[in-house]
Amino acid sequence: MLLHIPEVLTGPALARARALLAAARWSDGRATAGVQAARVKNNEQLAAGSAELAELQSIVLGALERHSLFFSAALPKRVLPPQFNRYGGSANTYGAHVDQAIRYHPDGVQRVRTDLSCTLFLADPADYDGGELVIQDTFGTPRIKLPAGDLVLYPGTSVHRVEPVIRGHRLASFFWIESLVRSDEQRRLLHDMDMALMRLRARHGESDEAVALTGTYHNLLRQWADT
Ligand code: NI
């Protein structure tokens, strides 16, 4: 499932994140790539020790925690700390690659299976040309470029790339999620059911049927979740 989630970061939080990114010092993005990815990766990232990183991470994680649509779609078990990248100038592209299946949490202890990849766009699309996230999967090859503050969730299994940025700078946060529900298909069914239940309640209020279906949702989650 590929899902566009609008307005994850808005207002003062988005402005603060953008101010922090404007003040940050950037370093070579290849530092965190695996062997195959490093050959095609040419961008910049905020280094682990950079002064702005901790505040940026808490802004993004705080926004995710408050976002019910993100929770419903991702059913997160573990979220790796968000990282931040910049594409522009001579460091402007990331060729076709697959993200590593297992990543280590910076705490050095937890391993995280990357069921879902996430890109949160942080630059205004009018401020740069190129930089589309191109995802190759069974659903086609969408070219994604979203308003600042919107994110896209997509399966970690996809081959994907970032097109060269030929004007301005593309800024984004990217991170991975291990889901309570490993299967993309099962996660999709649960999300569809959750959304339909929300609309059912909005239209008809509470009912015995809505309660029963909510029970079915939770019983499916109980069958499929790995906590
Ligand atoms: Ni990637």
Tab-separated table of C-alpha atoms and ligand atoms in Angstrom:
chain	number	residue	atom	x	y	z
A	1	MET	CA	0.000	0.000	0.000
A	2	LEU	CA	1.159	3.471	-0.840
A	3	LEU	CA	-0.536	6.166	1.188
A	4	HIS	CA	-0.344	9.950	1.082
A	5	ILE	CA	-1.034	11.455	4.526
A	6	PRO	CA	-1.601	15.211	4.332
A	7	GLU	CA	-0.771	17.862	6.941
A	8	VAL	CA	1.231	15.770	9.364
A	9	LEU	CA	3.324	18.820	10.187
A	10	THR	CA	1.627	22.234	10.024
A	11	GLY	CA	1.782	25.795	11.394
A	12	PRO	CA	4.437	26.662	13.977
A	13	ALA	CA	5.864	23.111	14.117
A	14	LEU	CA	6.474	23.075	10.362
A	15	ALA	CA	7.963	26.587	10.477
A	16	ARG	CA	10.264	25.604	13.354
A	17	ALA	CA	11.415	22.462	11.526
A	18	ARG	CA	12.182	24.474	8.410
A	19	ALA	CA	14.116	27.107	10.410
A	20	LEU	CA	16.206	24.360	12.053
A	21	LEU	CA	16.950	22.805	8.660
A	22	ALA	CA	17.968	26.192	7.235
A	23	ALA	CA	20.476	26.676	10.083
A	24	ALA	CA	21.871	23.126	9.970
A	25	ARG	CA	25.230	21.952	8.667
A	26	TRP	CA	24.945	19.080	6.242
A	27	SER	CA	27.201	16.105	5.630
A	28	ASP	CA	27.600	13.364	3.021
A	29	GLY	CA	24.545	11.086	2.916
A	30	ARG	CA	26.546	7.998	1.980
A	31	ALA	CA	27.554	7.528	5.626
A	32	THR	CA	24.300	5.686	6.417
A	33	ALA	CA	23.810	3.734	3.172
A	34	GLY	CA	24.470	0.055	2.586
A	35	VAL	CA	26.973	-1.050	-0.077
A	36	GLN	CA	24.553	-1.169	-3.031
A	37	ALA	CA	22.787	2.055	-2.053
A	38	ALA	CA	26.038	3.969	-1.448
A	39	ARG	CA	26.977	3.526	-5.121
A	40	VAL	CA	23.914	5.445	-6.287
A	41	LYS	CA	23.398	7.815	-3.356
A	42	ASN	CA	24.450	11.427	-3.759
A	43	ASN	CA	22.731	13.689	-1.248
A	44	GLU	CA	23.354	15.311	2.108
A	45	GLN	CA	22.060	14.420	5.567
A	46	LEU	CA	22.117	15.832	9.055
A	47	ALA	CA	24.904	14.007	10.854
A	48	ALA	CA	24.132	12.094	14.053
A	49	GLY	CA	25.845	14.691	16.256
A	50	SER	CA	24.375	17.814	14.687
A	51	ALA	CA	22.853	20.356	17.067
A	52	GLU	CA	19.446	20.572	15.376
A	53	LEU	CA	18.808	16.844	15.046
A	54	ALA	CA	17.283	16.065	18.466
A	55	GLU	CA	14.726	18.887	18.277
A	56	LEU	CA	13.818	17.983	14.687
A	57	GLN	CA	13.310	14.347	15.651
A	58	SER	CA	11.039	15.248	18.547
A	59	ILE	CA	8.976	17.568	16.314
A	60	VAL	CA	8.428	14.783	13.766
A	61	LEU	CA	7.819	11.985	16.276
A	62	GLY	CA	5.410	14.213	18.248
A	63	ALA	CA	3.430	14.948	15.073
A	64	LEU	CA	3.256	11.227	14.218
A	65	GLU	CA	2.010	10.313	17.685
A	66	ARG	CA	-0.883	12.751	17.383
A	67	HIS	CA	-1.858	11.573	13.907
A	68	SER	CA	-4.574	8.899	13.943
A	69	LEU	CA	-4.439	8.265	10.182
A	70	PHE	CA	-0.701	7.522	10.393
A	71	PHE	CA	-1.320	5.148	13.299
A	72	SER	CA	-4.167	3.364	11.507
A	73	ALA	CA	-2.144	2.901	8.304
A	74	ALA	CA	1.232	1.975	9.812
A	75	LEU	CA	0.228	0.217	13.053
A	76	PRO	CA	3.722	1.062	14.291
A	77	LYS	CA	5.595	-1.251	16.618
A	78	ARG	CA	8.926	0.549	16.383
A	79	VAL	CA	9.784	3.766	14.575
A	80	LEU	CA	13.429	4.477	13.873
A	81	PRO	CA	14.463	8.040	14.769
A	82	PRO	CA	13.664	10.290	11.804
A	83	GLN	CA	16.598	11.433	9.719
A	84	PHE	CA	16.786	14.462	7.464
A	85	ASN	CA	18.178	14.922	3.994
A	86	ARG	CA	18.781	17.603	1.431
A	87	TYR	CA	19.090	17.324	-2.334
A	88	GLY	CA	20.449	20.170	-4.476
A	89	GLY	CA	23.565	21.585	-6.115
A	90	SER	CA	26.047	18.814	-6.886
A	91	ALA	CA	24.525	16.421	-4.274
A	92	ASN	CA	21.119	16.120	-5.863
A	93	THR	CA	19.982	12.557	-6.498
A	94	TYR	CA	19.586	9.001	-5.191
A	95	GLY	CA	19.476	6.267	-7.832
A	96	ALA	CA	17.370	3.098	-7.758
A	97	HIS	CA	17.871	1.082	-4.575
A	98	VAL	CA	16.107	-0.997	-1.949
A	99	ASP	CA	16.331	-0.021	1.707
A	100	GLN	CA	18.085	-2.447	4.021
A	101	ALA	CA	15.646	-4.966	5.542
A	102	ILE	CA	17.035	-4.644	9.059
A	103	ARG	CA	18.421	-1.490	10.587
A	104	TYR	CA	19.978	-0.905	13.955
A	105	HIS	CA	18.459	1.662	16.251
A	106	PRO	CA	21.048	4.285	17.268
A	107	ASP	CA	20.774	2.875	20.817
A	108	GLY	CA	22.861	-0.022	19.436
A	109	VAL	CA	20.478	-2.575	20.964
A	110	GLN	CA	17.227	-2.712	19.017
A	111	ARG	CA	16.999	-4.134	15.539
A	112	VAL	CA	14.159	-2.818	13.409
A	113	ARG	CA	12.656	-4.626	10.429
A	114	THR	CA	11.839	-1.993	7.817
A	115	ASP	CA	8.277	-2.966	6.858
A	116	LEU	CA	7.409	0.587	5.871
A	117	SER	CA	9.437	3.464	4.489
A	118	CYS	CA	8.279	6.996	5.086
A	119	THR	CA	9.208	10.330	3.512
A	120	LEU	CA	7.929	13.553	5.077
A	121	PHE	CA	8.349	16.424	2.621
A	122	LEU	CA	9.610	19.647	4.209
A	123	ALA	CA	10.306	22.019	1.289
A	124	ASP	CA	7.652	23.896	-0.652
A	125	PRO	CA	7.390	22.140	-4.062
A	126	ALA	CA	7.485	25.585	-5.746
A	127	ASP	CA	11.000	26.094	-4.368
A	128	TYR	CA	12.647	23.273	-6.323
A	129	ASP	CA	12.458	21.381	-9.616
A	130	GLY	CA	12.943	17.621	-9.857
A	131	GLY	CA	13.338	15.585	-6.676
A	132	GLU	CA	10.330	13.319	-7.246
A	133	LEU	CA	10.335	10.123	-5.194
A	134	VAL	CA	9.758	7.387	-7.778
A	135	ILE	CA	8.516	4.084	-6.363
A	136	GLN	CA	8.485	0.944	-8.485
A	137	ASP	CA	5.987	-1.587	-7.241
A	138	THR	CA	3.082	-3.767	-8.271
A	139	PHE	CA	0.812	-0.719	-8.163
A	140	GLY	CA	2.850	1.035	-10.919
A	141	THR	CA	5.579	3.645	-10.769
A	142	PRO	CA	4.166	6.739	-9.072
A	143	ARG	CA	6.211	9.954	-9.017
A	144	ILE	CA	5.665	11.626	-5.683
A	145	LYS	CA	6.246	15.241	-4.753
A	146	LEU	CA	4.136	16.516	-1.884
A	147	PRO	CA	3.434	19.820	-0.121
A	148	ALA	CA	5.627	20.666	2.869
A	149	GLY	CA	4.285	18.818	5.915
A	150	ASP	CA	2.752	15.892	3.975
A	151	LEU	CA	4.150	12.381	4.066
A	152	VAL	CA	4.063	9.241	1.986
A	153	LEU	CA	4.120	5.741	3.447
A	154	TYR	CA	5.218	2.932	1.157
A	155	PRO	CA	6.322	-0.685	1.494
A	156	GLY	CA	9.970	-1.148	2.439
A	157	THR	CA	10.158	-3.823	-0.241
A	158	SER	CA	9.982	-1.355	-3.156
A	159	VAL	CA	12.829	-0.347	-5.448
A	160	HIS	CA	12.759	3.459	-5.377
A	161	ARG	CA	14.810	6.489	-6.330
A	162	VAL	CA	14.890	10.276	-5.992
A	163	GLU	CA	15.128	12.150	-9.299
A	164	PRO	CA	17.862	14.794	-9.655
A	165	VAL	CA	16.988	18.197	-8.201
A	166	ILE	CA	17.833	20.723	-10.920
A	167	ARG	CA	16.766	23.926	-9.123
A	168	GLY	CA	16.637	24.827	-5.435
A	169	HIS	CA	16.754	22.329	-2.588
A	170	ARG	CA	14.524	19.427	-1.641
A	171	LEU	CA	14.363	18.921	2.128
A	172	ALA	CA	12.748	15.902	3.724
A	173	SER	CA	12.634	13.667	6.739
A	174	PHE	CA	12.842	9.939	6.141
A	175	PHE	CA	12.484	6.999	8.477
A	176	TRP	CA	11.408	3.387	8.754
A	177	ILE	CA	8.732	1.604	10.676
A	178	GLU	CA	8.426	-1.940	11.905
A	179	SER	CA	4.712	-2.626	11.975
A	180	LEU	CA	2.718	-4.705	14.433
A	181	VAL	CA	1.333	-6.341	11.277
A	182	ARG	CA	4.111	-7.553	9.023
A	183	SER	CA	1.974	-8.292	5.948
A	184	ASP	CA	1.248	-5.318	3.715
A	185	GLU	CA	-2.034	-6.947	2.595
A	186	GLN	CA	-3.300	-7.574	6.111
A	187	ARG	CA	-2.308	-4.074	7.188
A	188	ARG	CA	-4.196	-2.682	4.204
A	189	LEU	CA	-7.367	-4.623	5.069
A	190	LEU	CA	-7.252	-3.371	8.647
A	191	HIS	CA	-6.740	0.223	7.543
A	192	ASP	CA	-9.610	0.038	5.034
A	193	MET	CA	-11.893	-1.401	7.702
A	194	ASP	CA	-10.865	1.231	10.248
A	195	MET	CA	-11.576	4.055	7.782
A	196	ALA	CA	-14.941	2.549	6.784
A	197	LEU	CA	-15.917	2.259	10.450
A	198	MET	CA	-15.010	5.897	11.020
A	199	ARG	CA	-17.232	6.967	8.111
A	200	LEU	CA	-20.039	4.660	9.288
A	201	ARG	CA	-20.021	6.304	12.725
A	202	ALA	CA	-19.843	9.794	11.200
A	203	ARG	CA	-22.941	9.047	9.101
A	204	HIS	CA	-25.106	6.989	11.469
A	205	GLY	CA	-23.652	7.517	14.935
A	206	GLU	CA	-23.045	4.573	17.242
A	207	SER	CA	-24.948	1.378	16.479
A	208	ASP	CA	-24.890	-2.279	17.448
A	209	GLU	CA	-23.512	-3.075	14.002
A	210	ALA	CA	-20.654	-0.558	14.323
A	211	VAL	CA	-19.757	-2.023	17.717
A	212	ALA	CA	-19.779	-5.550	16.276
A	213	LEU	CA	-17.588	-4.559	13.320
A	214	THR	CA	-15.184	-2.745	15.652
A	215	GLY	CA	-14.937	-6.022	17.538
A	216	THR	CA	-14.117	-7.811	14.289
A	217	TYR	CA	-11.419	-5.220	13.542
A	218	HIS	CA	-9.782	-5.821	16.908
A	219	ASN	CA	-10.113	-9.580	16.618
A	220	LEU	CA	-8.375	-9.513	13.223
A	221	LEU	CA	-5.662	-7.294	14.706
A	222	ARG	CA	-5.314	-9.808	17.542
A	223	GLN	CA	-4.873	-12.607	14.976
A	224	TRP	CA	-2.314	-10.779	12.886
A	225	ALA	CA	-0.372	-8.517	15.251
A	226	ASP	CA	3.016	-9.454	16.592
A	227	THR	CA	3.681	-7.334	19.670
B	1	NI	NI	15.615	4.471	0.185
